[in-house]
Short mmCIF file of C-alpha atoms in Angstrom, two decimals:
data_model
loop_
_atom_site.label_atom_id
_atom_site.label_comp_id
_atom_site.label_asym_id
_atom_site.label_seq_id
_atom_site.Cartn_x
_atom_site.Cartn_y
_atom_site.Cartn_z
CA MET A 300 -1.12 -21.76 4.69
CA GLN A 301 -0.89 -25.43 5.54
CA ASP A 302 -2.48 -26.93 8.59
CA PRO A 303 -0.44 -28.26 11.49
CA PRO A 304 1.55 -30.32 12.20
CA ARG A 305 4.44 -28.28 10.89
CA ILE A 306 7.26 -29.77 8.84
CA PRO A 307 9.70 -30.34 11.72
CA GLU A 308 6.97 -32.11 13.67
CA LEU A 309 6.13 -34.34 10.73
CA ILE A 310 9.77 -35.25 10.20
CA GLU A 311 10.17 -35.92 13.91
CA ALA A 312 7.16 -38.25 13.76
CA VAL A 313 8.73 -40.25 10.93
CA ARG A 314 12.07 -40.32 12.71
CA GLU A 315 10.44 -41.64 15.87
CA PHE A 316 8.56 -44.30 13.95
CA LEU A 317 11.74 -45.50 12.26
CA GLU A 318 13.75 -45.56 15.44
CA ARG A 319 11.21 -46.91 17.89
CA ASP A 320 8.96 -49.15 15.78
CA ALA A 321 10.74 -50.13 12.57
CA LEU A 322 14.36 -50.58 13.64
CA PRO A 323 13.79 -53.37 16.17
CA GLU A 324 11.96 -55.35 13.46
CA LEU A 325 14.77 -55.08 10.93
CA ARG A 326 17.93 -57.10 10.38
CA GLY A 327 21.21 -56.86 8.53
CA ARG A 328 21.69 -54.29 5.82
CA THR A 329 18.09 -53.05 5.96
CA ARG A 330 18.53 -52.33 9.66
CA PHE A 331 21.77 -50.49 8.92
CA LEU A 332 20.08 -48.36 6.24
CA ALA A 333 17.18 -47.62 8.59
CA ARG A 334 19.70 -46.46 11.20
CA VAL A 335 21.27 -44.19 8.57
CA SER A 336 17.78 -42.89 7.72
CA VAL A 337 17.13 -41.98 11.36
CA ASN A 338 20.38 -40.01 11.37
CA VAL A 339 19.54 -38.29 8.09
CA LEU A 340 16.20 -37.09 9.45
CA GLY A 341 18.00 -35.74 12.51
CA LEU A 342 20.30 -33.85 10.16
CA VAL A 343 17.34 -32.43 8.23
CA LEU A 344 15.78 -31.17 11.47
CA ARG A 345 19.04 -29.49 12.48
CA GLU A 346 19.36 -27.84 9.09
CA LEU A 347 15.80 -26.51 9.21
CA GLU A 348 16.58 -24.97 12.57
CA LEU A 349 20.12 -23.68 12.06
CA ALA A 350 20.62 -22.92 8.38
CA PRO A 351 18.89 -19.52 8.11
CA ALA A 352 21.02 -17.86 10.79
CA ALA A 353 24.18 -19.69 9.71
CA GLU A 354 23.80 -18.61 6.10
CA ALA A 355 23.10 -15.01 7.06
CA ALA A 356 26.28 -14.95 9.15
CA GLU A 357 28.28 -16.59 6.36
CA ARG A 358 26.99 -14.01 3.88
CA GLU A 359 27.99 -11.18 6.18
CA ARG A 360 31.53 -12.50 6.67
CA LEU A 361 31.90 -13.14 2.96
CA ALA A 362 30.83 -9.57 2.15
CA GLU A 363 33.46 -8.30 4.58
CA LEU A 364 36.16 -10.51 3.01
CA LEU A 365 35.25 -9.66 -0.57
CA GLY A 366 34.67 -5.97 0.14
CA ARG A 367 31.25 -5.94 -1.55
CA PRO A 368 27.71 -7.13 -0.93
CA VAL A 369 27.02 -10.85 -1.41
CA PRO A 370 23.41 -11.24 -2.58
CA ASP A 371 24.04 -14.83 -3.70
CA LEU A 372 25.94 -17.08 -1.29
CA ASP A 373 26.94 -19.55 -4.01
CA GLU A 374 28.33 -16.78 -6.21
CA GLY A 375 30.18 -15.23 -3.26
CA ASN A 376 31.76 -18.56 -2.39
CA ARG A 377 32.83 -19.03 -6.00
CA GLU A 378 34.53 -15.66 -5.95
CA LEU A 379 36.28 -16.54 -2.67
CA CYS A 380 37.43 -19.84 -4.22
CA ARG A 381 38.82 -18.00 -7.23
CA ARG A 382 40.77 -15.61 -5.02
CA ILE A 383 42.22 -18.48 -2.99
CA ARG A 384 43.09 -20.44 -6.13
CA GLU A 385 44.85 -17.45 -7.64
CA ARG A 386 46.65 -16.84 -4.35
CA GLU A 387 45.18 -13.37 -3.88
CA ILE A 388 44.17 -14.44 -0.38
CA GLY A 389 45.50 -17.31 1.71
CA LEU A 390 46.47 -18.78 5.04
CA ALA A 391 48.27 -15.59 6.06
CA ASP A 392 44.93 -13.78 6.14
CA GLU A 393 43.48 -13.99 9.62
CA ALA A 394 39.95 -12.94 8.59
CA LEU A 395 39.89 -15.68 5.95
CA ARG A 396 40.95 -18.31 8.46
CA ALA A 397 38.40 -17.12 11.01
CA HIS A 398 35.70 -17.21 8.33
CA LEU A 399 36.57 -20.75 7.24
CA TRP A 400 36.60 -22.08 10.81
CA GLN A 401 33.23 -20.52 11.55
CA THR A 402 31.65 -21.60 8.28
CA THR A 403 32.88 -25.16 8.61
CA LEU A 404 31.77 -25.39 12.23
CA ALA A 405 28.33 -24.15 11.21
CA LYS A 406 28.16 -26.85 8.51
CA LEU A 407 29.16 -29.49 11.03
CA ALA A 408 26.59 -28.28 13.54
CA VAL A 409 24.10 -29.56 10.96
CA ASP A 410 25.98 -32.48 9.41
CA GLN A 411 27.80 -34.13 12.29
CA PRO A 412 27.82 -32.17 15.55
CA ARG A 413 29.51 -34.99 17.47
CA TYR A 414 32.41 -35.49 15.07
CA SER A 415 35.71 -35.53 16.98
CA GLY A 416 37.27 -32.85 14.76
CA CYS A 417 34.24 -30.66 15.38
CA LEU A 418 34.29 -31.06 19.16
CA ALA A 419 38.03 -30.34 19.22
CA ALA A 420 37.58 -27.23 17.09
CA ARG A 421 34.81 -25.90 19.30
CA GLU A 422 37.01 -26.41 22.31
CA ARG A 423 39.87 -24.53 20.69
CA LEU A 424 37.79 -21.67 19.35
CA HIS A 425 35.34 -21.21 22.17
CA GLY A 426 37.15 -22.71 25.11
CA GLY A 427 34.60 -25.46 25.61
CA ARG A 428 31.09 -26.40 24.70
CA GLY A 429 28.50 -24.19 23.06
CA GLY A 430 29.60 -22.11 20.10
CA ALA A 431 28.16 -23.33 16.88
CA ALA A 432 25.91 -25.94 18.48
CA MET B 259 1.42 -80.52 -5.34
CA ALA B 260 -1.19 -78.28 -6.90
CA GLY B 261 -0.71 -74.56 -6.94
CA PRO B 262 0.82 -71.80 -8.94
CA SER B 263 3.90 -72.61 -10.98
CA PRO B 264 7.15 -71.75 -9.21
CA ALA B 265 8.38 -68.19 -9.58
CA PRO B 266 11.37 -67.67 -11.83
CA PRO B 267 14.61 -67.87 -9.87
CA SER B 268 15.30 -64.64 -8.01
CA PRO B 269 18.73 -63.14 -8.59
CA PRO B 270 20.27 -64.54 -5.36
CA GLU B 271 19.25 -68.07 -6.37
CA GLU B 272 20.66 -67.62 -9.83
CA LEU B 273 23.87 -66.23 -8.36
CA ALA B 274 24.14 -69.21 -6.00
CA SER B 275 23.62 -71.68 -8.82
CA ARG B 276 26.22 -70.06 -11.09
CA LEU B 277 28.59 -69.88 -8.16
CA LEU B 278 28.11 -73.61 -7.55
CA ASP B 279 28.92 -74.33 -11.21
CA ALA B 280 32.05 -72.21 -10.94
CA LEU B 281 33.10 -74.04 -7.74
CA GLN B 282 32.47 -77.47 -9.22
CA ARG B 283 34.77 -76.68 -12.14
CA ARG B 284 37.62 -76.03 -9.68
CA ILE B 285 37.00 -77.73 -6.36
CA PRO B 286 36.47 -81.50 -6.50
CA GLY B 287 33.63 -82.55 -4.26
CA ALA B 288 31.91 -79.15 -4.11
CA HIS B 289 28.16 -79.83 -4.08
CA GLY B 290 26.39 -76.85 -2.59
CA VAL B 291 26.37 -73.12 -1.84
CA ARG B 292 24.85 -71.96 1.44
CA ASN B 293 24.29 -68.76 3.38
CA LEU B 294 25.00 -66.44 0.49
CA ALA B 295 24.92 -62.94 1.98
CA ARG B 296 25.89 -59.62 0.52
CA LEU B 297 28.49 -57.89 2.68
CA SER B 298 28.84 -54.59 0.94
CA GLY B 299 28.99 -53.01 -2.41
CA GLY B 300 27.94 -50.25 -4.69
CA ALA B 301 26.76 -50.12 -8.25
CA SER B 302 29.99 -51.31 -9.79
CA GLN B 303 31.21 -53.83 -7.26
CA GLU B 304 29.74 -56.37 -4.84
CA THR B 305 31.15 -58.53 -2.08
CA PHE B 306 29.36 -61.68 -0.87
CA ALA B 307 30.13 -64.17 1.87
CA PHE B 308 29.00 -67.78 1.43
CA GLU B 309 29.77 -71.34 2.37
CA ALA B 310 30.77 -73.94 -0.18
CA GLU B 311 29.59 -77.40 0.85
CA THR B 312 32.27 -79.89 -0.04
CA ASP B 313 32.86 -83.58 0.65
CA ARG B 314 35.33 -82.50 3.30
CA GLY B 315 32.90 -80.16 5.01
CA PRO B 316 31.88 -76.52 4.67
CA LEU B 317 34.39 -74.06 3.25
CA PRO B 318 33.74 -70.37 4.10
CA LEU B 319 34.46 -68.16 1.08
CA VAL B 320 34.06 -64.63 -0.21
CA LEU B 321 33.11 -63.55 -3.73
CA ARG B 322 34.27 -60.15 -4.90
CA ARG B 323 32.89 -59.24 -8.29
CA SER B 324 31.76 -56.61 -10.72
CA PRO B 325 28.43 -58.01 -11.95
CA GLY B 326 28.54 -56.73 -15.48
CA GLY B 327 32.28 -57.19 -15.69
CA ALA B 328 32.32 -53.42 -16.10
CA PRO B 329 35.31 -51.46 -14.87
CA ARG B 330 34.84 -50.19 -11.35
CA GLN B 331 34.18 -46.56 -10.71
CA GLY B 332 36.11 -45.58 -7.63
CA GLY B 333 35.68 -41.86 -7.07
CA MET B 334 39.37 -41.25 -6.70
CA GLY B 335 40.22 -42.91 -9.98
CA SER B 336 40.39 -46.56 -9.04
CA THR B 337 41.10 -48.18 -12.35
CA LEU B 338 42.51 -51.50 -11.17
CA SER B 339 40.60 -54.41 -12.64
CA LEU B 340 39.55 -57.18 -10.27
CA GLU B 341 41.91 -59.52 -12.14
CA ASP B 342 44.83 -57.19 -11.47
CA GLU B 343 43.66 -56.76 -7.88
CA ALA B 344 43.95 -60.53 -7.50
CA ARG B 345 47.49 -60.40 -8.95
CA VAL B 346 48.51 -57.63 -6.55
CA VAL B 347 47.12 -59.55 -3.57
CA ALA B 348 49.08 -62.66 -4.61
CA ARG B 349 52.30 -60.67 -4.97
CA ALA B 350 51.75 -59.00 -1.60
CA ALA B 351 51.27 -62.44 -0.06
CA ALA B 352 54.60 -63.50 -1.57
CA ALA B 353 56.22 -60.45 0.05
CA GLY B 354 54.94 -61.55 3.47
CA VAL B 355 51.89 -59.29 3.74
CA PRO B 356 48.98 -60.99 5.53
CA VAL B 357 46.12 -61.22 2.99
CA PRO B 358 43.18 -63.55 2.38
CA SER B 359 44.25 -66.26 -0.03
CA ILE B 360 42.60 -66.14 -3.43
CA LEU B 361 41.18 -69.47 -4.63
CA PHE B 362 40.47 -68.57 -8.22
CA VAL B 363 39.77 -65.68 -10.58
CA LEU B 364 36.42 -65.69 -12.43
CA GLU B 365 36.35 -66.41 -16.14
CA PRO B 366 33.75 -65.38 -18.73
CA ALA B 367 32.43 -68.97 -18.82
CA ASP B 368 31.39 -68.60 -15.16
CA GLY B 369 28.76 -66.03 -16.11
CA LEU B 370 29.40 -64.11 -12.90
CA GLY B 371 31.09 -61.00 -14.28
CA SER B 372 34.69 -60.28 -13.40
CA GLY B 373 36.15 -60.91 -9.97
CA PHE B 374 37.58 -63.60 -7.75
CA VAL B 375 36.79 -66.00 -4.94
CA MET B 376 38.90 -65.95 -1.78
CA ARG B 377 38.91 -67.62 1.59
CA PHE B 378 36.78 -66.09 4.34
CA LEU B 379 38.86 -65.27 7.38
CA GLU B 380 37.50 -64.98 10.90
CA GLY B 381 38.39 -61.81 12.72
CA GLU B 382 37.38 -58.30 13.63
CA SER B 383 37.47 -55.45 11.13
CA LEU B 384 34.97 -53.00 12.63
CA PRO B 385 37.01 -49.91 13.56
CA ARG B 386 35.12 -49.04 16.72
CA ARG B 387 35.48 -52.58 18.07
CA ILE B 388 39.16 -52.60 17.21
CA LEU B 389 39.49 -49.36 19.20
CA ARG B 390 37.32 -50.31 22.18
CA ASP B 391 36.99 -54.09 22.60
CA GLU B 392 38.55 -55.24 25.90
CA ALA B 393 39.73 -58.47 24.31
CA LEU B 394 41.81 -56.47 21.83
CA ALA B 395 43.56 -54.25 24.40
CA ARG B 396 46.92 -55.95 23.97
CA LEU B 397 46.60 -55.93 20.20
CA ARG B 398 46.09 -52.16 20.24
CA GLN B 399 49.34 -51.59 22.14
CA GLY B 400 51.41 -53.07 19.36
CA LEU B 401 49.18 -52.26 16.40
CA ALA B 402 50.91 -49.08 15.19
CA ALA B 403 54.25 -50.92 15.07
CA GLU B 404 52.66 -53.91 13.37
CA CYS B 405 51.18 -51.61 10.74
CA GLY B 406 54.65 -50.16 10.22
CA ARG B 407 56.11 -53.63 9.61
CA ILE B 408 53.27 -54.62 7.26
CA LEU B 409 53.55 -51.36 5.31
CA ALA B 410 57.29 -51.93 4.89
CA ARG B 411 56.48 -55.30 3.30
CA ILE B 412 53.77 -53.84 1.08
CA HIS B 413 56.22 -51.20 -0.09
CA ALA B 414 58.83 -53.89 -0.83
CA THR B 415 56.40 -55.95 -2.94
CA ASP B 416 57.56 -56.71 -6.47
CA VAL B 417 54.78 -55.60 -8.81
CA ARG B 418 56.68 -55.64 -12.09
CA GLY B 419 54.54 -56.86 -14.96
CA ILE B 420 51.13 -55.92 -13.53
CA ALA B 421 50.13 -53.62 -16.36
CA GLY B 422 46.99 -52.23 -14.76
CA LEU B 423 48.84 -50.72 -11.78
CA GLU B 424 48.91 -47.02 -12.37
CA SER B 425 51.68 -44.71 -11.26
CA VAL B 426 50.26 -41.81 -9.25
CA PRO B 427 53.00 -39.51 -7.94
CA PRO B 428 51.95 -36.79 -5.45
CA GLU B 429 51.68 -34.01 -8.03
CA LEU B 430 49.35 -36.13 -10.18
CA ALA B 431 47.20 -36.93 -7.13
CA VAL B 432 46.84 -33.20 -6.43
CA GLU B 433 46.07 -32.47 -10.07
CA ARG B 434 43.34 -35.12 -10.05
CA CYS B 435 41.79 -33.63 -6.95
CA ARG B 436 41.74 -30.23 -8.68
CA LYS B 437 40.00 -31.74 -11.70
CA LEU B 438 37.49 -33.56 -9.56
CA LEU B 439 36.74 -30.42 -7.56
CA ARG B 440 36.18 -28.50 -10.80
CA ALA B 441 33.91 -31.25 -12.13
CA PHE B 442 31.63 -31.09 -9.07
CA ASP B 443 31.15 -27.38 -9.61
CA VAL B 444 30.41 -26.79 -5.93
CA PRO B 445 32.47 -24.03 -4.31
CA ARG B 446 34.68 -25.40 -1.50
CA PRO B 447 36.96 -22.68 -0.13
CA VAL B 448 38.60 -25.00 2.45
CA VAL B 449 39.53 -27.53 -0.21
CA GLU B 450 40.85 -24.76 -2.47
CA LEU B 451 43.03 -23.57 0.39
CA ALA B 452 44.30 -27.11 1.00
CA LEU B 453 45.07 -27.64 -2.70
CA VAL B 454 47.07 -24.41 -2.83
CA TRP B 455 49.00 -25.54 0.25
CA LEU B 456 49.64 -28.98 -1.24
CA GLU B 457 50.88 -27.45 -4.51
CA ASP B 458 53.16 -25.06 -2.68
CA HIS B 459 54.65 -27.79 -0.47
CA LEU B 460 55.02 -30.75 -2.85
CA PRO B 461 57.28 -33.44 -1.34
CA SER B 462 60.58 -34.14 -3.06
CA PRO B 463 60.47 -37.23 -5.31
CA VAL B 464 61.46 -40.61 -3.82
CA PRO B 465 61.60 -44.07 -5.43
CA GLN B 466 58.03 -45.24 -6.03
CA THR B 467 56.64 -48.44 -4.56
CA LEU B 468 53.42 -50.38 -4.45
CA VAL B 469 50.90 -48.33 -2.44
CA HIS B 470 47.86 -50.07 -0.96
CA GLY B 471 45.81 -46.90 -1.34
CA ASP B 472 43.25 -47.60 1.41
CA PHE B 473 45.38 -48.86 4.30
CA ARG B 474 43.39 -47.80 7.36
CA ASN B 475 41.43 -48.85 10.38
CA GLY B 476 38.48 -50.59 8.71
CA ASN B 477 40.51 -52.52 6.15
CA LEU B 478 42.50 -54.48 8.73
CA LEU B 479 41.17 -57.84 9.83
CA VAL B 480 42.55 -58.52 13.31
CA GLY B 481 42.51 -61.05 16.11
CA PRO B 482 43.85 -60.71 19.66
CA GLU B 483 47.23 -61.94 18.39
CA GLY B 484 47.65 -59.46 15.56
CA VAL B 485 46.67 -58.48 12.02
CA ARG B 486 45.29 -61.46 10.11
CA ALA B 487 44.77 -59.77 6.77
CA VAL B 488 44.95 -56.47 4.94
CA LEU B 489 41.72 -56.16 2.94
CA ASP B 490 40.36 -54.15 0.00
CA TRP B 491 43.18 -53.70 -2.48
CA GLU B 492 41.07 -52.03 -5.14
CA LEU B 493 42.82 -48.66 -4.82
CA ALA B 494 46.32 -50.16 -5.08
CA HIS B 495 48.71 -48.25 -7.31
CA VAL B 496 52.35 -47.27 -7.59
CA GLY B 497 53.37 -44.09 -5.83
CA ASP B 498 55.01 -42.43 -2.86
CA PRO B 499 55.13 -44.90 0.07
CA ALA B 500 54.37 -42.11 2.56
CA GLU B 501 50.90 -41.93 1.02
CA ASP B 502 49.82 -45.08 2.88
CA LEU B 503 51.10 -43.69 6.19
CA GLY B 504 49.34 -40.34 5.74
CA TRP B 505 46.07 -42.09 4.88
CA LEU B 506 46.33 -44.36 7.95
CA CYS B 507 46.80 -41.25 10.12
CA ALA B 508 43.90 -39.21 8.71
CA ASN B 509 41.57 -38.16 11.53
CA VAL B 510 38.52 -39.53 9.73
CA TRP B 511 39.97 -43.05 10.26
CA ARG B 512 40.62 -42.49 13.97
CA PHE B 513 36.92 -42.95 14.73
CA GLY B 514 36.75 -40.50 17.57
CA GLU B 515 40.12 -41.33 19.13
CA ARG B 516 41.61 -38.09 17.90
CA ASP B 517 44.69 -38.15 20.10
CA ARG B 518 45.94 -41.47 18.74
CA ARG B 519 47.18 -40.36 15.38
CA VAL B 520 47.69 -43.79 13.86
CA GLY B 521 44.23 -45.15 13.11
CA GLY B 522 42.95 -44.07 16.54
CA PHE B 523 45.04 -46.81 18.17
CA GLY B 524 48.68 -45.72 18.08
CA ASP B 525 51.32 -43.04 17.83
CA LEU B 526 53.31 -41.89 14.84
CA PRO B 527 56.81 -42.46 16.26
CA ASP B 528 55.97 -46.15 16.83
CA LEU B 529 54.68 -46.50 13.27
CA LEU B 530 57.71 -44.78 11.73
CA ALA B 531 60.29 -46.62 13.86
CA ALA B 532 58.83 -50.06 13.10
CA TYR B 533 58.51 -49.17 9.42
CA GLU B 534 62.16 -48.24 9.21
CA GLU B 535 63.30 -51.21 11.27
CA ALA B 536 61.45 -53.54 8.89
CA GLY B 537 63.37 -52.14 5.94
CA GLY B 538 61.13 -49.24 4.92
CA ARG B 539 62.89 -46.14 3.64
CA PRO B 540 62.91 -43.55 6.47
CA ILE B 541 59.93 -41.17 6.26
CA PRO B 542 60.08 -37.79 8.03
CA PRO B 543 56.90 -36.83 9.95
CA GLU B 544 56.32 -33.74 7.79
CA ARG B 545 55.95 -36.03 4.78
CA VAL B 546 53.23 -37.94 6.62
CA HIS B 547 51.61 -34.58 7.40
CA TRP B 548 51.55 -33.64 3.68
CA PHE B 549 49.83 -36.89 2.81
CA GLU B 550 47.42 -36.44 5.71
CA VAL B 551 46.34 -33.15 4.11
CA LEU B 552 46.03 -34.95 0.76
CA ALA B 553 43.94 -37.61 2.51
CA GLY B 554 41.60 -34.91 3.84
CA VAL B 555 41.15 -33.47 0.35
CA LYS B 556 40.69 -36.90 -1.23
CA TRP B 557 38.10 -38.03 1.28
CA THR B 558 36.18 -34.74 1.05
CA LEU B 559 35.96 -35.34 -2.69
CA GLY B 560 35.31 -39.06 -2.15
CA CYS B 561 32.25 -38.21 -0.06
CA SER B 562 31.08 -35.83 -2.78
CA THR B 563 31.65 -38.49 -5.44
CA MET B 564 29.43 -40.99 -3.65
CA ALA B 565 26.73 -38.39 -3.12
CA ALA B 566 26.96 -37.42 -6.79
CA ALA B 567 26.53 -41.06 -7.84
CA PHE B 568 23.39 -41.10 -5.73
CA ALA B 569 22.10 -37.85 -7.24
CA ALA B 570 22.78 -39.11 -10.76
CA GLY B 571 20.73 -42.19 -9.96
CA SER B 572 23.47 -44.76 -10.49
CA ASP B 573 23.67 -45.78 -6.85
CA ARG B 574 20.49 -44.89 -5.08
CA ASN B 575 20.53 -45.73 -1.41
CA VAL B 576 20.28 -43.54 1.64
CA GLU B 577 23.81 -44.38 2.78
CA ARG B 578 25.25 -42.90 -0.40
CA ALA B 579 23.13 -39.79 -0.04
CA ALA B 580 24.13 -39.33 3.60
CA VAL B 581 27.84 -39.65 2.93
CA GLY B 582 27.74 -36.38 0.98
CA ARG B 583 27.16 -34.70 4.33
CA ARG B 584 30.36 -36.16 5.71
CA ALA B 585 32.50 -33.99 3.45
CA SER B 586 32.42 -31.28 6.12
CA GLU B 587 34.14 -33.60 8.64
CA ASN B 588 37.15 -33.62 6.39
CA GLU B 589 37.05 -29.88 5.96
CA ILE B 590 37.32 -29.31 9.70
CA ASP B 591 40.20 -31.81 9.78
CA LEU B 592 41.89 -29.89 6.97
CA LEU B 593 41.59 -26.69 8.98
CA HIS B 594 43.17 -28.39 12.01
CA LEU B 595 46.06 -29.50 9.79
CA LEU B 596 46.56 -26.23 7.91
CA ASP B 597 45.91 -23.80 10.73
CA PRO B 598 47.28 -25.20 13.99
CA ALA B 599 46.78 -21.85 15.75
CA PRO B 600 43.36 -20.50 14.72
CA PRO B 601 42.64 -16.78 15.15
CA GLY B 602 41.35 -15.97 18.60
CA THR B 603 42.86 -18.99 20.37
CA ALA B 604 45.67 -19.09 22.92
CA GLY B 605 48.15 -20.17 20.27
CA GLY B 606 46.78 -17.86 17.58
CA PRO B 607 47.20 -14.15 16.88
#
């Protein structure tokens, strides 16, 4: 077992350093890339926090859709893709649509929680804030 | 002066010196290159701004080049050489499209790779400023219509004889997306669903025209009085004119202004009316919608392409890595387009 600080705390420390100390010293393209780096570390922190529950929920919905257990999320998604591609399941299927909205919102809660399409979707699906965030 | 011998010229110095040689062969009185600064670029293409010092004063210019002269690797199959890009830009200018004027095309003797040098134009091209800057408020009011008029001219441009301009009809674009998706080998149910929808709703064929291929907020250089130039012609091809309108409307290019469908600054009826008035063949809104879905698929895969280039080591910078995580933005946009009444909402079942 590793000693503290824990991984999220270490990442947060680096993020703070970049944002507070390094960024003001930088110019031009380097400054831009440092800004991107700050955002990437924020994304990593969100993924560490949210991914376990999001993947468990995705697995459960996939199992329901496929009618069998989904031990491997990647494999389950491949099977879903095959069924969509071969038109065995499609837009007419309400459970599929619900699954894709929820899965995509969960991805965005990590990747880009303030994206306009994400905010609009949350509003439509949950009648306001909250939801996947 | 005593001291260590001077370091060998760093690449920017060598670039500046070759650039000066190239200028002196074409511009009488050119005697210096100043303020050389890289604007953007990936592994296969670079853009620099610089000032040529001439006897008549400084001349602000832009160099667009592929350093090794290698063909560019646009993720969505950009195959247009920089030489052909220069030809397309010149033809578009002749058709009345505002573009930066090209001074000369590089030759092997220049030792700069392939590419061209064009005039630097003052103006604003940052999308968020175009959408929010007070000084551009009046511009925004008329911008959708102006885009319609410019697109009509682009689509009327005579491009006969430019051999490198590929023809990409809608069904080929969809097929390419399928291939690209397969090549990534990452399961993407939303994209699969969108591809099935695109295949099942292919638009009827219309006469093909020049298509800019990346006509959007971000590639328009504007001033308070209007559009000064349409930039970045590297994805130009021949195809369905509605493709440019669908791309311009894609939510990812609205930069947060979701309710203004045209680039985040305007409304579709204004774009379509001005397009038609300027001689463009009438385009029904559902055709724009089809190409908006295609845009969502293309940009999802475009994000993945850039991230894959990073992972493969050909273009290692954090921006490229991060863009892979913007694929999901396009997937939520695709769902909005394909499923206007999601389950469990007021409009849904």
